[in-house]
Coordinates of C-alpha atoms in Angstrom, one line a residue:
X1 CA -100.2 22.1 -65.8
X2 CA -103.1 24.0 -63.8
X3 CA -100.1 24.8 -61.4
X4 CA -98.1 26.1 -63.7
X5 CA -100.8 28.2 -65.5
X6 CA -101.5 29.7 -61.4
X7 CA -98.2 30.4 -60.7
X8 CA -97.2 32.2 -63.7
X9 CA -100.3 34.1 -63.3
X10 CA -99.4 35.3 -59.9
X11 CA -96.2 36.3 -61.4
X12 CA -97.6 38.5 -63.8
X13 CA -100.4 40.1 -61.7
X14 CA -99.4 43.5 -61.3
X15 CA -98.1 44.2 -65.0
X16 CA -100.7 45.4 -67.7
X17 CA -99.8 43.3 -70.4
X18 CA -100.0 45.6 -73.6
X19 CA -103.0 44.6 -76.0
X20 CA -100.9 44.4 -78.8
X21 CA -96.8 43.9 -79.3
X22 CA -94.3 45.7 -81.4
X23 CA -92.0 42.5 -82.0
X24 CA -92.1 38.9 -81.2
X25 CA -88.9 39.0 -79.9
X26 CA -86.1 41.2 -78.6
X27 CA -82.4 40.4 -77.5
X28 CA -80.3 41.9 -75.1
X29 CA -76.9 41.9 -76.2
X30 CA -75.0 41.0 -79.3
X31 CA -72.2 38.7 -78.4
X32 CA -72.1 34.7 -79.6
X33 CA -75.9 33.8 -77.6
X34 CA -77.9 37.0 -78.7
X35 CA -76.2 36.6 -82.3
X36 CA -77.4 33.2 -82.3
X37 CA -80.6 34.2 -80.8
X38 CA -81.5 36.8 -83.6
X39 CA -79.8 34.7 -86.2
X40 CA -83.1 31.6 -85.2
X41 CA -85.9 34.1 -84.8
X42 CA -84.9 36.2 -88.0
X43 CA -84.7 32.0 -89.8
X44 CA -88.3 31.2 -88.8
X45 CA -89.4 34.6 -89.5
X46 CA -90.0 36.5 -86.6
X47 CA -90.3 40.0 -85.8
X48 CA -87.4 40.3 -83.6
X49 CA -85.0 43.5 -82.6
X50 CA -80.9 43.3 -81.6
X51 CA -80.0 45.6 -79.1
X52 CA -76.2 46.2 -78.3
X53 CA -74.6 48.9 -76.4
X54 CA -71.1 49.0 -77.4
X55 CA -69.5 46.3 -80.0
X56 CA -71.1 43.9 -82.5
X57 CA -69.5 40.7 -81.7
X58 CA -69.3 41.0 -78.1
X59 CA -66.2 39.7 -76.1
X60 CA -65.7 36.6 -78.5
X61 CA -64.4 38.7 -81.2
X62 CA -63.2 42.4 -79.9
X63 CA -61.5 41.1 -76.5
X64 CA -61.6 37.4 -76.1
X65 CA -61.6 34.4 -78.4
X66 CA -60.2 36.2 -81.3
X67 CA -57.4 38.5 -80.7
X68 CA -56.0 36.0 -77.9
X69 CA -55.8 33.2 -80.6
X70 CA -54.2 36.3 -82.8
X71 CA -51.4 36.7 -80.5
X72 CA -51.0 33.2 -79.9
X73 CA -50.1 32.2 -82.9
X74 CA -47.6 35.1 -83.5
X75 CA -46.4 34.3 -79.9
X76 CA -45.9 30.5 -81.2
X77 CA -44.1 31.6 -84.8
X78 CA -41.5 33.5 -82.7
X79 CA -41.0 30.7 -80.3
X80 CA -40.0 28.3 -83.4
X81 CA -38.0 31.0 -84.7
X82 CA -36.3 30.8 -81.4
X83 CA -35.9 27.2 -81.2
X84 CA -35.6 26.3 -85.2
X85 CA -32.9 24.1 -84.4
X86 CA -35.5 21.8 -83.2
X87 CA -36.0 21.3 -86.7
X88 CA -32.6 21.3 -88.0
X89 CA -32.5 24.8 -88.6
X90 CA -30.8 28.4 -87.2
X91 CA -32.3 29.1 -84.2
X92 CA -32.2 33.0 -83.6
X93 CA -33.5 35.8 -81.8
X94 CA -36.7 37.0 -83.4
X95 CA -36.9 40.6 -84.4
X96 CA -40.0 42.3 -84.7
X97 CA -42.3 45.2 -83.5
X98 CA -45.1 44.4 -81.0
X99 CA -46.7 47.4 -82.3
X100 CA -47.1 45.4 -85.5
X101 CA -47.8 42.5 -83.2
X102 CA -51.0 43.8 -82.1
X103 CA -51.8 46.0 -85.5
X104 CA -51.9 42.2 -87.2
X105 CA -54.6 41.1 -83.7
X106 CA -56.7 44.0 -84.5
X107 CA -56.1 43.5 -88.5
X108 CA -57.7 39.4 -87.5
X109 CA -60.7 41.2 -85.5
X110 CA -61.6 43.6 -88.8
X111 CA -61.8 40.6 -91.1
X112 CA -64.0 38.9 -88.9
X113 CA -66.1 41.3 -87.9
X114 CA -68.3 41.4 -91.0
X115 CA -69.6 37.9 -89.6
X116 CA -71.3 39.5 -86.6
X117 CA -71.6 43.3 -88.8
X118 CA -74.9 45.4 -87.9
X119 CA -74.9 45.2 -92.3
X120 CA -75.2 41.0 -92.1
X121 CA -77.9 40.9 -89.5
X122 CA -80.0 43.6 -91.0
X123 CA -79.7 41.6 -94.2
X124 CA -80.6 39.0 -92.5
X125 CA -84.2 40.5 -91.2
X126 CA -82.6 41.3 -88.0
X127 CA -83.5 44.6 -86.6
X128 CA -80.4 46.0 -84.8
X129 CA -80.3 48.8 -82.2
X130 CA -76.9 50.4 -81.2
X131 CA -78.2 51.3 -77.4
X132 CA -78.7 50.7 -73.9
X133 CA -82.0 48.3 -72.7
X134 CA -83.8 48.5 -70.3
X135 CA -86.4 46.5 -68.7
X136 CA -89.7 48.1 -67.9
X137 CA -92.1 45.4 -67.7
X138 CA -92.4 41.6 -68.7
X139 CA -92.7 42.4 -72.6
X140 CA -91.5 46.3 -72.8
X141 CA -87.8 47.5 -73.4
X142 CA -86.7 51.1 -73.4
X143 CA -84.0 51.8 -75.7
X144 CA -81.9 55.0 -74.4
X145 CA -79.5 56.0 -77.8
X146 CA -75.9 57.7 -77.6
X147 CA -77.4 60.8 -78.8
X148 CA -79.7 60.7 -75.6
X149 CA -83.3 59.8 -77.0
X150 CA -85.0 57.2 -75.9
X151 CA -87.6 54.6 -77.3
X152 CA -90.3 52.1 -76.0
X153 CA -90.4 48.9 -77.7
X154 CA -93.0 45.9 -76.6
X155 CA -92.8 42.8 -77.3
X156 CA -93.8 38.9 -76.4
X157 CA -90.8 37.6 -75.3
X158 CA -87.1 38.9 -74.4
X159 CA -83.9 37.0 -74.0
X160 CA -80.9 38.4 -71.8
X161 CA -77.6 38.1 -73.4
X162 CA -75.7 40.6 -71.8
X163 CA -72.3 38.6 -71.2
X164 CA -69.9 38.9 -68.9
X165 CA -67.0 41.3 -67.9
X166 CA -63.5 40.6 -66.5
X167 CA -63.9 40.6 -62.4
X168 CA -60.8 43.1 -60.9
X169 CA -60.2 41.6 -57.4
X170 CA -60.5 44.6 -54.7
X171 CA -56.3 44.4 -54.0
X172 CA -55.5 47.6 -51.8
X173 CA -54.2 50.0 -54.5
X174 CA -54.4 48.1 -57.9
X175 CA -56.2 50.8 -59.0
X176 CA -53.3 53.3 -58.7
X177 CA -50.9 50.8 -60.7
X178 CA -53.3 50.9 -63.6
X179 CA -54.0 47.1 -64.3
X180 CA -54.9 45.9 -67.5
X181 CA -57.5 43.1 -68.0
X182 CA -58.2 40.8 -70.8
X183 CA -60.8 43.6 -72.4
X184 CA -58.5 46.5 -72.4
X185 CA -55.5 45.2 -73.4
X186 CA -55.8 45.5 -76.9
X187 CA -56.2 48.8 -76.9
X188 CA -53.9 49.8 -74.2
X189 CA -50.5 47.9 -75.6
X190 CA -51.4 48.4 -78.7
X191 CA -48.9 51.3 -80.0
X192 CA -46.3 49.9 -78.0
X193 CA -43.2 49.2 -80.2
X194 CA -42.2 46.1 -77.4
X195 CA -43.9 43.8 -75.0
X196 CA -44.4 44.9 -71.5
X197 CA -40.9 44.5 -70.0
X198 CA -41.5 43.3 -66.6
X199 CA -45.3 41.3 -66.7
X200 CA -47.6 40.3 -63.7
X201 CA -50.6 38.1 -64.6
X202 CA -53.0 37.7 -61.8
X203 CA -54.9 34.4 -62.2
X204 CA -54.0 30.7 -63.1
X205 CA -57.3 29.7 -65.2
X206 CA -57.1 29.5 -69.2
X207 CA -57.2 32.8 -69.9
X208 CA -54.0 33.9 -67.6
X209 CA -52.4 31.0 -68.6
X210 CA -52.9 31.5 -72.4
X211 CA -52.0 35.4 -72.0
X212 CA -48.5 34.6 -69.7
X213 CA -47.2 31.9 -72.1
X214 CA -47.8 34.3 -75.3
X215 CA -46.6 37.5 -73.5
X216 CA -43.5 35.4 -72.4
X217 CA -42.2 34.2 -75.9
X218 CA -42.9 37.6 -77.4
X219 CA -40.2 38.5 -75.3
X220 CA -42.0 39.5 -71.3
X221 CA -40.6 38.4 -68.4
X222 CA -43.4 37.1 -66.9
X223 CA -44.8 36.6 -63.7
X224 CA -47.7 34.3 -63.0
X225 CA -49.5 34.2 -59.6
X226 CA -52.1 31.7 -58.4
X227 CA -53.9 31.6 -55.1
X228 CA -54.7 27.6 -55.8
X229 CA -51.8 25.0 -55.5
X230 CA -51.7 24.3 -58.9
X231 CA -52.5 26.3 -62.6
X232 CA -56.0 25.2 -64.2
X233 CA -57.9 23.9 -61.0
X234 CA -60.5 22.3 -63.2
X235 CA -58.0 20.1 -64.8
X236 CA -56.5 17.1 -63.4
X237 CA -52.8 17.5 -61.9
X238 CA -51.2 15.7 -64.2
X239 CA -52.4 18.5 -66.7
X240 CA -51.7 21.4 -64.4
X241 CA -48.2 20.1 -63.6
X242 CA -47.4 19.4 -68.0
X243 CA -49.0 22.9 -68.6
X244 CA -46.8 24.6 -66.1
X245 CA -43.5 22.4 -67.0
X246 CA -43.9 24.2 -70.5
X247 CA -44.8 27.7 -69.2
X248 CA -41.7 27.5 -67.0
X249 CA -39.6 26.3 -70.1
X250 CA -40.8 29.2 -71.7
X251 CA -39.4 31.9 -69.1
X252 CA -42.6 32.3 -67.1
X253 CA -42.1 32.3 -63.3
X254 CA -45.0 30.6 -62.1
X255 CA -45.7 31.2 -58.3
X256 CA -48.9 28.3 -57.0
X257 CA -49.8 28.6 -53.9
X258 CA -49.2 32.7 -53.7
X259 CA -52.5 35.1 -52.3
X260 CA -52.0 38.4 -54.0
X261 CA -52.3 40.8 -50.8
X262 CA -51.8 44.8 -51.9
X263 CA -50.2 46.4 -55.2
X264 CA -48.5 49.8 -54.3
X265 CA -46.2 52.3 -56.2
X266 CA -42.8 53.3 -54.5
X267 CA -41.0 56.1 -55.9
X268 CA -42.3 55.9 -59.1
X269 CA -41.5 51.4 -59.6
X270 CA -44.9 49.3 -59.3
X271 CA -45.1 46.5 -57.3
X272 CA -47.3 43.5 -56.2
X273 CA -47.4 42.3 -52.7
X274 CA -47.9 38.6 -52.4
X275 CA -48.3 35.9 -49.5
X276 CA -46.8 32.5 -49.4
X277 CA -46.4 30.2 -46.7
X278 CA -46.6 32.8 -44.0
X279 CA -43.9 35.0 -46.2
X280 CA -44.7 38.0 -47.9
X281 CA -43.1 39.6 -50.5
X282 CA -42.7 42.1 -53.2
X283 CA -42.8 41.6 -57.1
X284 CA -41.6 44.6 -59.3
X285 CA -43.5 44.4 -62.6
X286 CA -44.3 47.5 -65.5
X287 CA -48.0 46.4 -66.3
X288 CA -50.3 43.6 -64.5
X289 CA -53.0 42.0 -66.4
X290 CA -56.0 40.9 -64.1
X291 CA -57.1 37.8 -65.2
X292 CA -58.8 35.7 -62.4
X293 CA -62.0 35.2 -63.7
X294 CA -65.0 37.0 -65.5
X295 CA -68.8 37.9 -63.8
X296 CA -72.3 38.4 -65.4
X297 CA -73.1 41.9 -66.7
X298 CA -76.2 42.1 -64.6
X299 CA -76.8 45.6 -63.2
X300 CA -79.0 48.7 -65.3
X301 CA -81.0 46.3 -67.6
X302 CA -84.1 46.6 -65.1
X303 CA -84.0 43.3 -63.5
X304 CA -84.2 43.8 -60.0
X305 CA -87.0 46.3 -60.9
X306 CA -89.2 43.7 -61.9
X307 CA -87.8 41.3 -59.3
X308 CA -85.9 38.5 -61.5
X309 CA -83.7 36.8 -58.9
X310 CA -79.7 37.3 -59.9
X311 CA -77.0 35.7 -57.9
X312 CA -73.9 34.9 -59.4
X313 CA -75.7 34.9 -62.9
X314 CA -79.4 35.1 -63.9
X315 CA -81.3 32.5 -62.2
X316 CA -83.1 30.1 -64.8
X317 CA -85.6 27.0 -64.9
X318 CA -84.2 23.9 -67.2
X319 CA -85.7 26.0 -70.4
X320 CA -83.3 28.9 -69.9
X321 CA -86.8 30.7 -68.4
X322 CA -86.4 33.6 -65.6
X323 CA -88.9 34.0 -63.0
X324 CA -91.1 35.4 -65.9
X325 CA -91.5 33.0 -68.8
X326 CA -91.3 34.9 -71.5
X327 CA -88.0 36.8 -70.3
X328 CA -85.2 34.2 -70.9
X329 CA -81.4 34.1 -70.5
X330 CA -78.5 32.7 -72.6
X331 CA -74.9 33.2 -72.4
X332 CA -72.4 33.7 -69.7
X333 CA -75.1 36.4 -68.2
X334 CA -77.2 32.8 -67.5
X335 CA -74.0 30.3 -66.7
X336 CA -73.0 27.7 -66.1
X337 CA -70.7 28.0 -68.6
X338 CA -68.4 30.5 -70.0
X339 CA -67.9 29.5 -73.3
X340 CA -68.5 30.8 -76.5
X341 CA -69.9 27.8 -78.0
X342 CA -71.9 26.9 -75.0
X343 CA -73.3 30.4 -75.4
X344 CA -74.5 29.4 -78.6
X345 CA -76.1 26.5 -77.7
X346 CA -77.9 27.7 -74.6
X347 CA -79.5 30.5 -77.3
X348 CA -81.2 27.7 -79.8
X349 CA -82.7 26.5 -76.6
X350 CA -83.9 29.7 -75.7
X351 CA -85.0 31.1 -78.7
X352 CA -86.8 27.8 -79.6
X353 CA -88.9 28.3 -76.0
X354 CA -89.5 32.0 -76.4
X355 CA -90.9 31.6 -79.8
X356 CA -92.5 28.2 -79.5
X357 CA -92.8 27.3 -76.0
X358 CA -96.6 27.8 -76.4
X359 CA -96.4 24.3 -78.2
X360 CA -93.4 22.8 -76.7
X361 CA -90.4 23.5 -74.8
X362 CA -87.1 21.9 -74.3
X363 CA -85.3 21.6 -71.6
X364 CA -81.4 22.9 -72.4
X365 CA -78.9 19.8 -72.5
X366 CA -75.2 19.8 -70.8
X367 CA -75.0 16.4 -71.4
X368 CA -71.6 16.9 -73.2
X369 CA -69.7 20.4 -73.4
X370 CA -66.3 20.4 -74.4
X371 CA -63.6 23.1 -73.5
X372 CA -60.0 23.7 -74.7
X373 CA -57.3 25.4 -73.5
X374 CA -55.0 27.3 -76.3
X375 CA -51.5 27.0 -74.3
X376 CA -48.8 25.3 -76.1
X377 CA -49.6 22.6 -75.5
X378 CA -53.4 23.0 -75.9
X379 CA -55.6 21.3 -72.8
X380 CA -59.1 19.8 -74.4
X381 CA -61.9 18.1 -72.0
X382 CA -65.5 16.5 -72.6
X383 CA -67.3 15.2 -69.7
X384 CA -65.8 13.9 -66.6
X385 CA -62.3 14.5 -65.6
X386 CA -60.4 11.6 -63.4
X387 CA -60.5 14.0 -60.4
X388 CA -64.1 14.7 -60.8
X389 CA -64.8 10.7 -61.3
X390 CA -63.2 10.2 -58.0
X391 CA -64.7 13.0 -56.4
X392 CA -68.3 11.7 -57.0
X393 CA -67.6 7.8 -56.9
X394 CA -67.9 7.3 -60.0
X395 CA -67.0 3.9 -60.7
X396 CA -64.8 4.0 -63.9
X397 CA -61.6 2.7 -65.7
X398 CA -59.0 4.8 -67.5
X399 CA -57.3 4.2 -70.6
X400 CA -54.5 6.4 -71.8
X401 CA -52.4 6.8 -75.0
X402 CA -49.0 8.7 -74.8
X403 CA -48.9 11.0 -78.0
X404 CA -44.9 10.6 -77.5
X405 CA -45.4 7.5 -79.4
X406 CA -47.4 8.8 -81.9
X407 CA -45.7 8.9 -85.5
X408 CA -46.7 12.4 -87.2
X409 CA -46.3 14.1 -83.7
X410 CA -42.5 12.7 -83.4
X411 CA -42.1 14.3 -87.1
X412 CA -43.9 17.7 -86.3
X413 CA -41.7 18.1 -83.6
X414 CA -44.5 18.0 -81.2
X415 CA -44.6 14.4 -79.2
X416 CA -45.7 15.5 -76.2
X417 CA -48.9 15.1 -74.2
X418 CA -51.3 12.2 -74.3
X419 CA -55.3 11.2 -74.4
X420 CA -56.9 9.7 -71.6
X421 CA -60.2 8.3 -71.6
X422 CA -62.6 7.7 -68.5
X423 CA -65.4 4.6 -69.2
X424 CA -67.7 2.6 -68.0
X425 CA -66.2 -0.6 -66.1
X426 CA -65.6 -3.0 -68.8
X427 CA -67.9 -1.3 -71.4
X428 CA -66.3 1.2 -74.2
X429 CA -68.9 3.6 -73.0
X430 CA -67.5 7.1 -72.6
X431 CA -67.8 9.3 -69.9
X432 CA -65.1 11.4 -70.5
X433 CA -61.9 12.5 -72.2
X434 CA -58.8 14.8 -71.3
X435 CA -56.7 15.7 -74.2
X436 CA -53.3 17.3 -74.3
X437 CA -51.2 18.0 -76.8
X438 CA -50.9 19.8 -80.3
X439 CA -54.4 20.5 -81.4
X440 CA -56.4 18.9 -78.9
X441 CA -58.9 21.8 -79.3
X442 CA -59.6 20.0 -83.1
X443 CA -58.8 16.5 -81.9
X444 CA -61.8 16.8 -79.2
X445 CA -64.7 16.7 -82.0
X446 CA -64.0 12.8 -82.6
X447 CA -64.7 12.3 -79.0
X448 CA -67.3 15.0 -78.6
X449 CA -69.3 13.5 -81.4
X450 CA -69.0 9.9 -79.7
X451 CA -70.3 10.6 -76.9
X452 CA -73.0 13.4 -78.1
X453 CA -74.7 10.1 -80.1
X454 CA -73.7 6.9 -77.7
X455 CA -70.9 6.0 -79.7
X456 CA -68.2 3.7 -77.7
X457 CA -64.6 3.6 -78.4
X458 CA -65.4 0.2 -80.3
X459 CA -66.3 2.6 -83.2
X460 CA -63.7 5.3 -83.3
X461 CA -61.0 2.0 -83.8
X462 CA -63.3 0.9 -86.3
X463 CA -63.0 3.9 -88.3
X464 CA -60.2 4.4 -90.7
X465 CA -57.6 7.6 -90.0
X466 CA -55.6 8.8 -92.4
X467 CA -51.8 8.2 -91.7
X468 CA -49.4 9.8 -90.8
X469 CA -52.2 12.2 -88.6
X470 CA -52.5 13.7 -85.1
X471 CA -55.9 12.4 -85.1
X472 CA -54.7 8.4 -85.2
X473 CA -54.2 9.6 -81.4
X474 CA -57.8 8.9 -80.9
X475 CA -57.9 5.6 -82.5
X476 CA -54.8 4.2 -80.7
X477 CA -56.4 5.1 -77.2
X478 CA -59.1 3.2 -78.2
X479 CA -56.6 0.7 -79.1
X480 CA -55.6 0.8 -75.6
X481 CA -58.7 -0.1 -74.3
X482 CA -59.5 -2.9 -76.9
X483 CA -55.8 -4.7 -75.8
X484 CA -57.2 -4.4 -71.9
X485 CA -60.1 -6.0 -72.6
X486 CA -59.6 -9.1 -75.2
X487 CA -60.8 -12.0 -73.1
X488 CA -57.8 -14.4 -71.8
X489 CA -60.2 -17.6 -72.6
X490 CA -60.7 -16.8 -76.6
X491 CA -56.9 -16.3 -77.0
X492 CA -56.7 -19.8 -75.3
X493 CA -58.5 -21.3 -77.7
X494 CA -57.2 -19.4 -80.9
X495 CA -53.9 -20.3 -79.5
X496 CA -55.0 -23.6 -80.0
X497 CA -56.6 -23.5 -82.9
X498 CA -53.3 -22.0 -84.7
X499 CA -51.4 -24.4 -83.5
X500 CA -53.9 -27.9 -84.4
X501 CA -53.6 -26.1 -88.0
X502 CA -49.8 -26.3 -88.1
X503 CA -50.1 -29.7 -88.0

């Protein structure tokens, strides 16, 4: 403790800390953590101010989570249109405007927005800023407005939100072919009356993946490139090689294995150079959508001013505290995760310790984070992987439960994909779970929940599912395991004892 109390000191030794603050809290940023953040200290009644330069919302809802699930789901109404004979109907050539496509996407973020409004939070006790932050000290924040005036704020504690931004990879001339990325996209296509003709999507994670299967069955041809050997690195191979059987069955031309080397124009056609194998060559496309990962928005908030160390994201101690304790980060701008959700969970941590962490602290928990996928078929995950148990000699056993077998999936038209489950050497105890199929996204929570409160595999067979569901899935791989694990000895001896009772 008296360490502590002398380093933090040092820290803070050439700042005058003001006699007197403005706010008890302010937040940087307005996407899912600094929502979340405002949303905790405005709860327990603290003075706290929202400042957000461009967008209520932040990339969740105006570029991200929302408008890509948006087009996804009219991307997936016009692939059953196409294939309706799957379901004993007239499959046909969907007709529609992509114009109208993307007025419905932006028609999805409007009804939504109102959740994350400027209106809400204020009603909320939130005080909300539509400007640019600045750091100047430990506990003061200049505020420059759009109409060019500026305003000093001080306060006890801050809590960097700032997000992240799609990362354009430095390609020899991809600025002169004018890429798209998944921010701008929305706004670019979005009086077009059809889907880019000829599509390039740079990057094999969830987001290019999601964005080249919807593109493609809204009528794109579509190009996919990779640098890795394989779509969705994270996942297991298994997974990358199901996820890319169904993007090829939709049209997508999905080149592993391929460095993306220079993009060019050539009398007046757009092109992509690309590496494979030693051999080059050259990929006519209309519009390319970068999409090979996001990075931190870290520069002109005044960190490296006061010295807060940034590498690939704001460096934090266990309770989301920078180098200064009373300047904390949450969010993609803090890592290690990208995810909406985990966003929101970092900022109860870190509000809790910049409001209360005079009292107690806690330490942030990644215990358990789940992720999904939205591809057709969706790709869910909660703790380890296979790959990752192997990696780190982990000793484990897998079960797995083929979701080809599973009745309402057969009737949905949708029996494909399967549940594997990674535990503890004979013990139900989970340590992880790789979902895919139809709405492994939803059919995560069970498993999520399990193994948030210690709950083995014993109990999700114990628990009743409704019939004919999607979500007996989960209680049929714990099926699996049970069936692996009765013990040879006590079937011995019931054999017996049936038989001594038939006389």
């Amino acid at each position: 403790m008296f360490l502590n109390t002398l380093t933090r000191r040092k820290v803070y030794a050439r700042w005058t800390r003001p006699g007197k603050f403005d706010r008890n809290l302010i937040v940087i940023g307005a996407g899912a953590a600094g929502l979340v953040s405002a949303y905790i200290a405005a709860a327990t009644k603290a003075k706290v101010t929202l400042i957000e330069a461009h967008k209520m919302g932040g990339d969740c809802l105006n570029y991200g989570c929302v408008p890509s699930k948006a087009l996804i789901k009219s991307a997936k109404l016009a692939h059953h249109i196409r294939h309706a004979d799957h379901y004993g109907l007239q499959g046909t050539t969907p007709t529609f405007s992509f114009a109208r496509v993307m007025e419905r996407v932006h028609g999805v973020i409007a009804d939504i927005a109102p959740h994350d409004s400027v209106e809400r939070y204020a009603d909320l006790g939130v005080e909300v800023l539509q400007g640019y932050a600045r750091l100047i000290d430990p506990w003061t924040v200049e505020v420059a407005f759009p109409d060019g005036s500026t305003q000093r704020l001080t306060t006890r504690s801050i809590i960097i939100a700032t997000g992240a931004a799609p990362f354009v990879p430095p390609l020899p001339g991809i600025d002169d072919v004018g890429y798209l990325t998944s921010d701008t996209l929305w706004d670019k296509l979005r009086d077009r009356t059809e889907a880019p003709k000829r599509l390039v999507v740079l990057g094999g994670g969830p987001i290019g993946t999601e964005l080249a299967q919807a593109f493609a069955r809204l009528g794109s041809q579509v190009t996919q490139i990779e640098m890795a050997p394989r779509l969705m690195i994270r996942e297991d191979a298994e997974v990358s090689a199901l996820v890319q059987a169904a993007l090829e069955r939709d049209g997508v031309a999905v080149l592993t294995g391929y460095k993306a080397l220079a993009c060019g124009v050539t009398d007046g056609a757009k092109w992509i150079e690309v590496e494979h194998q030693g051999q080059t060559r050259r990929i006519a496309f209309d519009d390319l959508i970068a999409a090979v990962g996001r990075s931190p928005r870290l520069k002109g908030f005044g960190l490296e001013e006061l010295g807060i160390p940034v590498n690939r994201v704001v460096e934090t101690n266990d309770y989301l505290e920078t180098l200064y304790p009373n300047i904390l980060a949450a969010g993609d701008v803090a890592g290690p995760y990208q995810f909406t959700h985990t966003a929101s969970h970092q900022a109860w941590f870190a509000t809790v310790n910049a409001l209360f962490g005079s009292f107690k602290r806690f330490k942030a928990d990644y215990r358990v984070i789940p992720w999904a996928t939205f591809s057709d078929p969706e790709v869910a995950r909660v703790g380890l992987s296979e790959a990752e148990a192997v990696a780190q000699n982990i000793p484990h056993e897998v079960t797995r439960y083929g979701i080809d077998d599973l009745d309402r999936a057969i009737a949905d038209g949708s029996a494909e994909g399967f549940v594997k489950v990674l535990t503890v050497p004979g013990k139900d105890r989970i340590l992880g779970v790789t979902l895919v199929g139809a709405h492994a996204g939803d059919l995560i929570a069970e498993f999520v929940l399990a193994m948030k409160h210690g709950l083995g595999l014993s109990k999700i067979l114990g628990t009743i599912h409704i019939y004919p569901t999607l979500a007996e899935a989960n209680k049929y791989a714990a099926g699996e395991w049970r069936r692996a694990h009765v013990n040879p000895a006590l079937l011995a001896i019931a054999e017996r004892y049936h038989r001594w009772r038939r006389g």
